[in-house]
Coordinates of C-alpha atoms and ligand atoms in Angstrom, one line a residue:
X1 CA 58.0 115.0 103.1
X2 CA 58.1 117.0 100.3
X3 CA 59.0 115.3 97.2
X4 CA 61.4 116.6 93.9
X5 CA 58.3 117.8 92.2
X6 CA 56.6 118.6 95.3
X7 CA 54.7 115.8 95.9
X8 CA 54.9 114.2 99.2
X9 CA 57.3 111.2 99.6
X10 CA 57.1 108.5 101.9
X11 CA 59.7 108.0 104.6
X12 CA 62.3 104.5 103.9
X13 CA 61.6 101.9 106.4
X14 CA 60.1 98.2 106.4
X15 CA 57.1 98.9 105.4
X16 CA 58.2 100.9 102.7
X17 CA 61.1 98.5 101.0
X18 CA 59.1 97.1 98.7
X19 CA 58.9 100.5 96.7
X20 CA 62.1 101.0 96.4
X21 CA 64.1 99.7 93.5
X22 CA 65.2 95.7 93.7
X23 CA 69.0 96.3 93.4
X24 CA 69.2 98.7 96.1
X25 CA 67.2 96.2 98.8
X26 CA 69.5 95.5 101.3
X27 CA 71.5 92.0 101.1
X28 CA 70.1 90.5 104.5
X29 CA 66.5 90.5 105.9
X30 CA 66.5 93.9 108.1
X31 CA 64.8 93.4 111.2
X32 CA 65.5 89.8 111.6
X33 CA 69.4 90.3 112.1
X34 CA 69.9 89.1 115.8
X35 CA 72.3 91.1 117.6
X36 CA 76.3 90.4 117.7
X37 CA 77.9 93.9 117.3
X38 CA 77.8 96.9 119.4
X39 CA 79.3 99.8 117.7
X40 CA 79.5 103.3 119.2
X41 CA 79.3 106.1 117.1
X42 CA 76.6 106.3 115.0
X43 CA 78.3 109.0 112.5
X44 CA 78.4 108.7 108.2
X45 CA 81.5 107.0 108.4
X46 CA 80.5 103.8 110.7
X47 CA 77.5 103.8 108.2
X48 CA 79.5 103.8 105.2
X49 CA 81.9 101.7 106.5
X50 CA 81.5 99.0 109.0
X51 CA 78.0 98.6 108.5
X52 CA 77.9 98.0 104.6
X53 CA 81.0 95.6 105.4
X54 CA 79.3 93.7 108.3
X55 CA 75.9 93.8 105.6
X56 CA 78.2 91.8 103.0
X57 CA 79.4 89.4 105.1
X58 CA 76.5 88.2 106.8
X59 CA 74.9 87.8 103.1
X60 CA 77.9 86.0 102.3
X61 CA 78.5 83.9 104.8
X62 CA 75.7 84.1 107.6
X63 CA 76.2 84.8 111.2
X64 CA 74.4 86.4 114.1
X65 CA 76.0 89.8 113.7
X66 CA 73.5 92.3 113.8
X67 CA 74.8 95.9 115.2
X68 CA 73.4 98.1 117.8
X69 CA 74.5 101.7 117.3
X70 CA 74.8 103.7 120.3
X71 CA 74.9 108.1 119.6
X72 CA 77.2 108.9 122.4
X73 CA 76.4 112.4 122.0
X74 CA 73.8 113.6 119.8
X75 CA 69.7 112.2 119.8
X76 CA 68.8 113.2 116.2
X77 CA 70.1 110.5 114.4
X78 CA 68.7 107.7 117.0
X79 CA 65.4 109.2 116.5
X80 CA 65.5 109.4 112.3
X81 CA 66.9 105.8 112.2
X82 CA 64.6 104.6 114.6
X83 CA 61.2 105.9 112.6
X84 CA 63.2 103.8 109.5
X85 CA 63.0 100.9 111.0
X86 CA 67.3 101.3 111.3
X87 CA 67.2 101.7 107.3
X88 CA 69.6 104.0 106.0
X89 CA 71.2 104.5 102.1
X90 CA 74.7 104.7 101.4
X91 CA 75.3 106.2 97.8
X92 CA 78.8 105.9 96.2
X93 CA 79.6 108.7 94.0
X94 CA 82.4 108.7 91.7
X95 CA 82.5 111.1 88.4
X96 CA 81.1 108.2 86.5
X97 CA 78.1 106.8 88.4
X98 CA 76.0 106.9 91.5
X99 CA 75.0 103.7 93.1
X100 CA 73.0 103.6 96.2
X101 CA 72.0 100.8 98.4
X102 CA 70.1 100.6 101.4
X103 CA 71.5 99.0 104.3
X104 CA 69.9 96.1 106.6
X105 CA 73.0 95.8 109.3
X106 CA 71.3 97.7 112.1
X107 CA 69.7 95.8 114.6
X108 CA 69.3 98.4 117.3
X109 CA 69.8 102.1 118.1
X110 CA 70.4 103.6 121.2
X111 CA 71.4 107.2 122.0
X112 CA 74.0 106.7 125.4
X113 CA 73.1 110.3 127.1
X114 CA 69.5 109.5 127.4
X115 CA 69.9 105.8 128.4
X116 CA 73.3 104.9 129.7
X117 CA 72.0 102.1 131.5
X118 CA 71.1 100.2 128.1
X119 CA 74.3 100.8 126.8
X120 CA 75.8 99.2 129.9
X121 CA 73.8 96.1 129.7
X122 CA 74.6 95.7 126.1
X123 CA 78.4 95.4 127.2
X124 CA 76.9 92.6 129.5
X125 CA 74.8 91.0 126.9
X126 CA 76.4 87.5 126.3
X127 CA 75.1 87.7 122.2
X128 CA 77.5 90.6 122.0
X129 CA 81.1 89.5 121.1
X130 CA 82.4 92.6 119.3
X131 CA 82.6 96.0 120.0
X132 CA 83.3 98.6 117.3
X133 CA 84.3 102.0 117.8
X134 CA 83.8 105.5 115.5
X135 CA 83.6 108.0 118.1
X136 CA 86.7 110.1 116.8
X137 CA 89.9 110.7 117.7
X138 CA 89.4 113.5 120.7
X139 CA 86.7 111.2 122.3
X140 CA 88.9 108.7 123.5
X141 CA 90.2 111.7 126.2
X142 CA 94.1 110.9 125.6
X143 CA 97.1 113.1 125.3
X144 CA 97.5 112.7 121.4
X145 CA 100.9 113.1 122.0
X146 CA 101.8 110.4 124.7
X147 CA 98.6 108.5 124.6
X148 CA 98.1 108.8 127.9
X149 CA 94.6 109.6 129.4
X150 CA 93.7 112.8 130.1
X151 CA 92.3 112.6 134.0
X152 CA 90.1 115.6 134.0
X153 CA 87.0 115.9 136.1
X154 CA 84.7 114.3 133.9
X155 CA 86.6 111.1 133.3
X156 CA 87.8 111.4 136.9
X157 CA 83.7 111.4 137.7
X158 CA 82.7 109.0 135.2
X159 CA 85.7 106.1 137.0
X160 CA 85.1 106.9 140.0
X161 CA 81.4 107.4 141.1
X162 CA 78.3 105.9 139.8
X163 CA 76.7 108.7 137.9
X164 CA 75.8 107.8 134.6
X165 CA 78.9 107.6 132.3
X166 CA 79.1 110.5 129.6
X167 CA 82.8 110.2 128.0
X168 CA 83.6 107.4 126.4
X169 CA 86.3 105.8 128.4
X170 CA 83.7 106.2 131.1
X171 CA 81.1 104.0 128.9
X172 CA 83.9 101.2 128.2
X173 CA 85.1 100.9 132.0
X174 CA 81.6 100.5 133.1
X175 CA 80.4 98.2 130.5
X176 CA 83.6 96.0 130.7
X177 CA 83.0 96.0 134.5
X178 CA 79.3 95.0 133.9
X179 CA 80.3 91.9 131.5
X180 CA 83.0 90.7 133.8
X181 CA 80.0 90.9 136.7
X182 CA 77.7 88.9 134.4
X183 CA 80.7 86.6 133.4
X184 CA 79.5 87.1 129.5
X185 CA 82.3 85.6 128.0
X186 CA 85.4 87.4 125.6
X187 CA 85.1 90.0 123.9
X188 CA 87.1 92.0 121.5
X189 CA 87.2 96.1 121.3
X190 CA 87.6 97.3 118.1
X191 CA 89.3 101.0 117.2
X192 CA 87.9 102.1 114.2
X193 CA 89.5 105.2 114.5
X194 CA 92.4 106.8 112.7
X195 CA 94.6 106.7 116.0
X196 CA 98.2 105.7 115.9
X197 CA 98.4 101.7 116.5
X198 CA 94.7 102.0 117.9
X199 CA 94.2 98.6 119.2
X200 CA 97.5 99.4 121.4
X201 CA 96.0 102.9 122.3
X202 CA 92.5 101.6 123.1
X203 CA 94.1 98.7 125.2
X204 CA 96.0 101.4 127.0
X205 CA 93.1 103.7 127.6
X206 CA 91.8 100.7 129.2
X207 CA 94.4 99.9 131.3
X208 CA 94.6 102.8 132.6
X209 CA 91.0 103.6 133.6
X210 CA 90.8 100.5 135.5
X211 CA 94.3 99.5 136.2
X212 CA 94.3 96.7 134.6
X213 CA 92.6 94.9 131.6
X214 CA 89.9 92.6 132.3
X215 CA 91.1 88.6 130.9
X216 CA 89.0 87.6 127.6
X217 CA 89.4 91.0 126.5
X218 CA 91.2 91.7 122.6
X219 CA 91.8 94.9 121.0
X220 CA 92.4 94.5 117.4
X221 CA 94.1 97.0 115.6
X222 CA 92.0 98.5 112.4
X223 CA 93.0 100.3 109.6
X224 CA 89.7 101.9 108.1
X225 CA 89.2 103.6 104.7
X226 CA 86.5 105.4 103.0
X227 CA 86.0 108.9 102.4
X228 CA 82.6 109.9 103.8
X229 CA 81.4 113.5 104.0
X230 CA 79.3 115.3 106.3
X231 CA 75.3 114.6 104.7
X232 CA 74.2 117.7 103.1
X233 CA 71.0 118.4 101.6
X234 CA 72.0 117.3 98.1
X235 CA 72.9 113.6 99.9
X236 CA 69.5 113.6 100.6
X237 CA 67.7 114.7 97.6
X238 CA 70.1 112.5 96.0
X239 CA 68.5 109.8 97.7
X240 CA 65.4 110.4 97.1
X241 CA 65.5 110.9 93.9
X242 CA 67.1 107.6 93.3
X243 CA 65.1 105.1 96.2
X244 CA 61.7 107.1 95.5
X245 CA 61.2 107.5 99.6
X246 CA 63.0 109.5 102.0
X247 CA 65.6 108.8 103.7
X248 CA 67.1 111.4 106.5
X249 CA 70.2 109.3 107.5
X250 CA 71.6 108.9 103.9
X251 CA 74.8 109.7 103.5
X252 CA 77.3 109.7 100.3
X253 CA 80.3 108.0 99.7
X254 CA 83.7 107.3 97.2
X255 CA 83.5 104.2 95.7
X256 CA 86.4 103.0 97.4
X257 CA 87.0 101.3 100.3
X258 CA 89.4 98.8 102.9
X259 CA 89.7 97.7 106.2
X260 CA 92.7 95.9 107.4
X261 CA 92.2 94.2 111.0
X262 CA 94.2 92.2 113.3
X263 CA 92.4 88.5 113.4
X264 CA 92.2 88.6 117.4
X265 CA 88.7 88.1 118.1
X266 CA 88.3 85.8 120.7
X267 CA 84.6 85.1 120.5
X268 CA 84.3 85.5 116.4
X269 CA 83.3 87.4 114.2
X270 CA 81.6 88.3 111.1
X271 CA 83.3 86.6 108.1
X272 CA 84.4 90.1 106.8
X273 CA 87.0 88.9 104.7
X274 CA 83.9 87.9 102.7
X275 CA 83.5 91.3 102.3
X276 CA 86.6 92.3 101.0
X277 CA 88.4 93.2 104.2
X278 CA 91.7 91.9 105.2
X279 CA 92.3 89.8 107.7
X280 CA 95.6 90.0 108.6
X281 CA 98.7 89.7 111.9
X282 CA 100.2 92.5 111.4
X283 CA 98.8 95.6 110.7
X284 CA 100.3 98.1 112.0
X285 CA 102.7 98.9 108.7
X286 CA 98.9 99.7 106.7
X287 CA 98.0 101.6 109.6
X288 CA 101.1 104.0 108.9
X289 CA 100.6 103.9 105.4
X290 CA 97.1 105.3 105.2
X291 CA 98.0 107.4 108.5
X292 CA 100.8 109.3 107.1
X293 CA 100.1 108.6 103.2
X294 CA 96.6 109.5 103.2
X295 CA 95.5 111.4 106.3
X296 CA 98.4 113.5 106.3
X297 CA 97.8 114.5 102.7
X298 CA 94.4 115.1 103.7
X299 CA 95.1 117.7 106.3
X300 CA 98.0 119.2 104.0
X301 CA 95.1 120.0 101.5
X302 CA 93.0 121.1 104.5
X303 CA 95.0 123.0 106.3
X304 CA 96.4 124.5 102.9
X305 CA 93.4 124.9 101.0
X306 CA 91.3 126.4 103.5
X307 CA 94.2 129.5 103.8
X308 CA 93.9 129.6 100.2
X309 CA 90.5 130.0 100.5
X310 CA 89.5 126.9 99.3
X311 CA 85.7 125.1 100.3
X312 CA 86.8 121.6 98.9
X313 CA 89.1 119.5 98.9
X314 CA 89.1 118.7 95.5
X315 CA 89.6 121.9 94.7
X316 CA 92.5 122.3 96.9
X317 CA 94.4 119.8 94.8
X318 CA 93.6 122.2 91.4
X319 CA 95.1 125.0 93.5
X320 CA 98.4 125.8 91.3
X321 CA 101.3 123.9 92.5
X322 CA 99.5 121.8 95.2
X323 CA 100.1 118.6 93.3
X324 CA 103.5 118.8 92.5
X325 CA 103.9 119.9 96.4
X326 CA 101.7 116.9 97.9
X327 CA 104.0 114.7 95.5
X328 CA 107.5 115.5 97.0
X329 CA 105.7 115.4 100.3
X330 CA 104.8 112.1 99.7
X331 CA 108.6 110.9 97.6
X332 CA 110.8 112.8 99.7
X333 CA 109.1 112.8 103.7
X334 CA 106.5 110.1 103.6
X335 CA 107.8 107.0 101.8
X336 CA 111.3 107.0 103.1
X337 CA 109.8 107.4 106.8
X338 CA 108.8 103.7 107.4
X339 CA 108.6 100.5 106.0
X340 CA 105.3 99.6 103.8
X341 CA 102.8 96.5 104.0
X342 CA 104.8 93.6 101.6
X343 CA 104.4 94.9 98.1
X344 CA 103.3 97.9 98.5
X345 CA 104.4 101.6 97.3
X346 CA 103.7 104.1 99.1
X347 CA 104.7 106.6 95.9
X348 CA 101.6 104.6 93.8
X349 CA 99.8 104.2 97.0
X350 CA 100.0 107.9 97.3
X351 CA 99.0 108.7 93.9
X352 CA 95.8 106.6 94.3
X353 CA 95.2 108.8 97.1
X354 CA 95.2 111.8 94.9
X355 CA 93.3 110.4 92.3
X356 CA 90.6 109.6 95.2
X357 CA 91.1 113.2 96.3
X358 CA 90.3 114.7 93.0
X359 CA 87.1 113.1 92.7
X360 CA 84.5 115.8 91.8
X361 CA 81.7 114.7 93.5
X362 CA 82.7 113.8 96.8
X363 CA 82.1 117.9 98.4
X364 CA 84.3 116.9 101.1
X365 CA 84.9 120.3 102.9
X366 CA 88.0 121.5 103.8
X367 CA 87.0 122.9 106.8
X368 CA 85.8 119.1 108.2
X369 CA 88.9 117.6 107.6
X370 CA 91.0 120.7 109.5
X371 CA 88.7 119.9 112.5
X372 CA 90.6 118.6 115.7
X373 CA 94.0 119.1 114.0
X374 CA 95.5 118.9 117.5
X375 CA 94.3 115.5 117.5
X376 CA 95.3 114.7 114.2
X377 CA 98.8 116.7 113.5
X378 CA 101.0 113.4 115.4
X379 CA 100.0 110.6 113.9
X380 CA 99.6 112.4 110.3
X381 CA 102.7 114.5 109.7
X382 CA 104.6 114.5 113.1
X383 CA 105.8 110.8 113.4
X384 CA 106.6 111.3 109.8
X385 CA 108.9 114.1 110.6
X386 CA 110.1 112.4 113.8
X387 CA 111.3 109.4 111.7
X388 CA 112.9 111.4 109.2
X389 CA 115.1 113.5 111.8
X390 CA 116.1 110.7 113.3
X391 CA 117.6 109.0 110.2
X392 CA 118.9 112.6 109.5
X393 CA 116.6 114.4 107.2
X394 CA 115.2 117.5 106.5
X395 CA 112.0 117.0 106.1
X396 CA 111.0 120.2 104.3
X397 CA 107.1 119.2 103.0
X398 CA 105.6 118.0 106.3
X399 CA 107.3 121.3 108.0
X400 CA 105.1 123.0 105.0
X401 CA 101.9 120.9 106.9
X402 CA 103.0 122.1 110.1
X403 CA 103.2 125.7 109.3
X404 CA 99.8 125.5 107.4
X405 CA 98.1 125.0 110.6
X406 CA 99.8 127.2 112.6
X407 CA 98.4 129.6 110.4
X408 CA 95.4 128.4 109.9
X409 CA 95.4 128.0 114.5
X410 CA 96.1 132.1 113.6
X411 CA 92.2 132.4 112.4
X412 CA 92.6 133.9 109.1
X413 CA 92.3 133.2 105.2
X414 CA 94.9 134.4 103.4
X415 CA 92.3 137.3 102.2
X416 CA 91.8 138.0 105.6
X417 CA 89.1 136.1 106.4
X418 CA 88.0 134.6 109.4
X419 CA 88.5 131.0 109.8
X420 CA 86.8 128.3 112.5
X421 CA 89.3 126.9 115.2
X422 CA 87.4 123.8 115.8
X423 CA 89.3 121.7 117.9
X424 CA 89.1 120.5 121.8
X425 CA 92.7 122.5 122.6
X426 CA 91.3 126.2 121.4
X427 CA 91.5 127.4 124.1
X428 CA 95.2 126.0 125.2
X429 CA 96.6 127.1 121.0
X430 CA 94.6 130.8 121.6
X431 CA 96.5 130.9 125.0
X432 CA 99.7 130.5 123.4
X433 CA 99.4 132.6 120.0
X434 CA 98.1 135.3 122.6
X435 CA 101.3 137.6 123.1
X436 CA 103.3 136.7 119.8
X437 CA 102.2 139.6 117.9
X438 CA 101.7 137.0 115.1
X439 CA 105.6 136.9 114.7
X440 CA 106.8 133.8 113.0
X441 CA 109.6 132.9 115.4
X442 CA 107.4 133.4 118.4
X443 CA 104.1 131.5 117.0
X444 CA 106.6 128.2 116.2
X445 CA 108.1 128.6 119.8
X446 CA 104.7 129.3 121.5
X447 CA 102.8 126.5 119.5
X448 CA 105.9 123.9 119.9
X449 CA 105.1 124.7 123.5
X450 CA 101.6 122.3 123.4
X451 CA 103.0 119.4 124.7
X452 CA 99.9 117.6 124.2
X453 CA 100.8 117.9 120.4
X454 CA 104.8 118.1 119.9
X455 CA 107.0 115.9 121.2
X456 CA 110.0 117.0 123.0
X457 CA 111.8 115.7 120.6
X458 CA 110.1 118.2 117.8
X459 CA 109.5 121.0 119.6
X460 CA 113.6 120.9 120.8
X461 CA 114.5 120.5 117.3
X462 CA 116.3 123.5 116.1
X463 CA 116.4 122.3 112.5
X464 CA 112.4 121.4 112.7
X465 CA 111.8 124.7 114.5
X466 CA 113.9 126.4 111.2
X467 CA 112.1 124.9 109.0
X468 CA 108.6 124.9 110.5
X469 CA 109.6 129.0 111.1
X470 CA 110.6 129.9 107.7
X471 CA 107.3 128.5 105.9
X472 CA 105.5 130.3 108.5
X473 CA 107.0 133.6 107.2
X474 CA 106.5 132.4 103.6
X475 CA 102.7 131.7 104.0
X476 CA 102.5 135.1 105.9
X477 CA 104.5 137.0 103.3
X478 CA 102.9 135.7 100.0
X479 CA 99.9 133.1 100.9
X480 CA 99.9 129.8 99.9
X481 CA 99.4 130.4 96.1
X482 CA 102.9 132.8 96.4
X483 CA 104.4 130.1 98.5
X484 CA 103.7 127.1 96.6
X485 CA 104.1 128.7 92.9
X486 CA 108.1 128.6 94.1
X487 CA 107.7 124.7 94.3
X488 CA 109.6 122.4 91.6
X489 CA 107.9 119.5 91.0
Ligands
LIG1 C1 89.8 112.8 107.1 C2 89.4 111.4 107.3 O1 88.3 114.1 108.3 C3 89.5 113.8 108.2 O2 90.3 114.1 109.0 O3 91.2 112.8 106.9 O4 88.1 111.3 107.8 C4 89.4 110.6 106.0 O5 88.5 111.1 105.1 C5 89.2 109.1 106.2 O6 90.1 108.7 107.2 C6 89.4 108.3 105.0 O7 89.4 107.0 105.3

């Protein structure tokens, strides 16, 4: 590997820890960590995030809660951690400093394509009690509307022949079938995902794949929090720079993080409270909180800043009037839509989150966070909006988020350029902008029509369909700085 000043580098891994410096030696003795986790998804956010918690809590308090990682898609990763020895860095980057650390959690690697059989047998490995999940909110193959699963032919194939499983309700029915074969004892499934109440949806997926849901089996509802980017090529020479070795599965972090989880596991867990996670009975109130107060800012910025032709989200926020926007959206749509966690406000709850969003360093791409908005769009702005109607509001900001990526569905910038429709429903949203001439009226009637995204009690809205419209015809007429230089704050 070629080093900053072109000299070679060695790689990270065991053999290697001893160069790197003391502080950022991982907490716990890698390699030695017996196995109690299996997490799928082996993307930056499960290694910013459950791994560096699980890390702290087994050097806090102990346990036998090493994680095996499975890549249920891509090889790449499985193959750089696995020539580290499962050592990977996780720098957080705020304006002020950069700290890095290298993290010991991993105890395993598999990638589930190549070797679905191992994954199985994990499932029906009585030393694994937990199983965590990052695999993304379209991977879980349910209407994001209804939450019901979607029955196409690959899930149809994966519950019911024996072909190796490649979705991911097809891993979890066959693994859950494989412990309750090996009688392995509870277990609990673990959402880490930013679903609405995900310990209910992932408990529903499951019920529905196999009709019912196995005894011994929890599903703890999560609320996760960290704002990882996509690892670019700075995140690595970052790392390099400061751990001396190379290290291909770094990735870069905020400072900040949280995880509130329902305390249903009924075979244990890691003492992750240690770890300054939140161990609590009811969690679905911070679930909505970050849901609506962060995640559906964060797509408003998206969504908006990528029209405005915007690559950050950072610099989104700077974009004149955006603040003073993202605040009433926040004041007047989110806060009054549902009750908070005791003591919190969700107006200084928001303003952290802008703070957060401001933060220089981070690079987080607009373009990332717009990915999948069919996905995203209920459980971010629509159950706002739904709970706002039905208390008799206008809620005029989150109809500003709703218009943003109908445009942004449209494929243009506002200076014309071309912009990526990354989502799993292209195809169905290209379908239905096809034949509406780009008209306002007739993209919010054609769009409403994705029932998969808008409830019937949205899409028959008149007053949401007015409002969504004449946003629509704003952003067409003067682009989002025109359109949000008319906003008071
Ligand atoms: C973001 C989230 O990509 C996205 O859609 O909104 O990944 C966000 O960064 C995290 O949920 C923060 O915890």
């Amino acid at each position: 590997m070629e080093g900053l000043g072109g000299s070679v580098t060695l790689r990270l891994s065991l053999g290697t820890l001893r160069q790197i410096p003391v502080e950022a030696r991982p907490r716990v003795r890698p390699g030695t960590v017996p196995a109690g986790i299996l997490h799928l998804g082996l993307g930056a956010f499960h290694r910013a995030h459950q791994a560096v918690y699980t890390e702290d809590a087994m050097a806090e308090a102990g346990g036998d809660w090493g994680i095996v990682a499975v890549a249920p898609r891509r090889a790449e990763l499985v193959d750089v951690l696995t020539a580290q020895d499962r050592l990977f860095s996780v720098t957080s980057l705020s304006g002020e400093s950069a700290q890095i650390r290298v993290v010991g959690s991993l105890a395993g690697v598999r990638h589930a394509p190549s070797d679905p059989g191992a994954v199985v047998g994990l499932f029906a490995d009585p030393a694994i009690r937990v199983v965590t999940l990052t695999v993304t909110e379209k991977a879980y193959r349910m209407d994001p509307a209804s939450g019901r699963l979607i029955t196409d032919e690959e899930v149809m194939a994966d519950l019911t022949t024996d072909r190796p499983p490649r979705t991911v309700p097809g891993l979890l029915v066959r693994g859950l079938l494989a412990r309750a074969r090996a009688d392995a004892g509870p277990i609990a499934l673990v959402s880490c995902d930013n679903l609405p109440t995900n310990g209910k949806r992932l408990r529903g997926l499951v019920e529905q794949a196999l009709g019912e849901v196995p005894d011994g089996v929890s599903f703890p509802g999560t609320m996760v929090d960290r704002i990882v980017p996509a690892t670019t090529e700075e995140t690595l020479a970052r790392a390099r720079a400061a751990l001396g070795v190379t290290d291909l599965a770094a990735v870069a972090a905020e400072p900040y993080r949280q995880w509130v989880i329902e305390d249903v596991f009924p075979a244990g867990r890691p003492a992750w409270e240690r770890a300054g996670a939140v161990l609590t009975r009811d969690v679905e109130p911070w679930e909505r909180l970050k849901l609506r107060a962060l995640n559906g800012v964060h797509s408003a910025l998206a969504y908006l800043g990528a029209l405005a032709g915007c690559r950050t989200i950072a610099a989104a926020l700077r974009l004149p009037g955006m603040r003073p926007m993202l605040e009433r959206f926040i004041a007047e749509d989110i806060a009054p839509s549902f009750t908070p966690p005791p003591g919190v406000s969700v107006v200084e709850y928001g303003q952290s989150v802008l703070e957060r969003f401001a933060n220089p360093v981070i690079e987080h791409r607009t373009l990332q966070v717009a990915m999948d908005g069919s996905q995203k769009l209920p459980q971010r702005v629509l159950h706002t909006l739904m709970d706002r109607r039905s208390a008799g509001a206008e809620p005029r900001w989150g109809a500003l988020v709703v218009a943003a990526w109908m445009r942004f569905a449209g494929g243009r910038a506002d200076d014309g350029r071309a912009l990526p429709l990354d989502d799993p429903l292209a195809g169905a949203i290209r379908a239905a902008l096809a034949g509406t001439g780009g008209k306002p009226a007739e993209v919010v009637a054609a769009l409403f029509g994705l029932e998969s995204v808008f409830p019937a009690e949205i899409a028959g809205d008149v007053v949401m369909r007015d409002l969504v419209e004449e946003w629509l015809t704003a952003l067409d007429r003067h682009g989002v700085a025109g359109t949000l230089a008319t906003v008071e704050g």
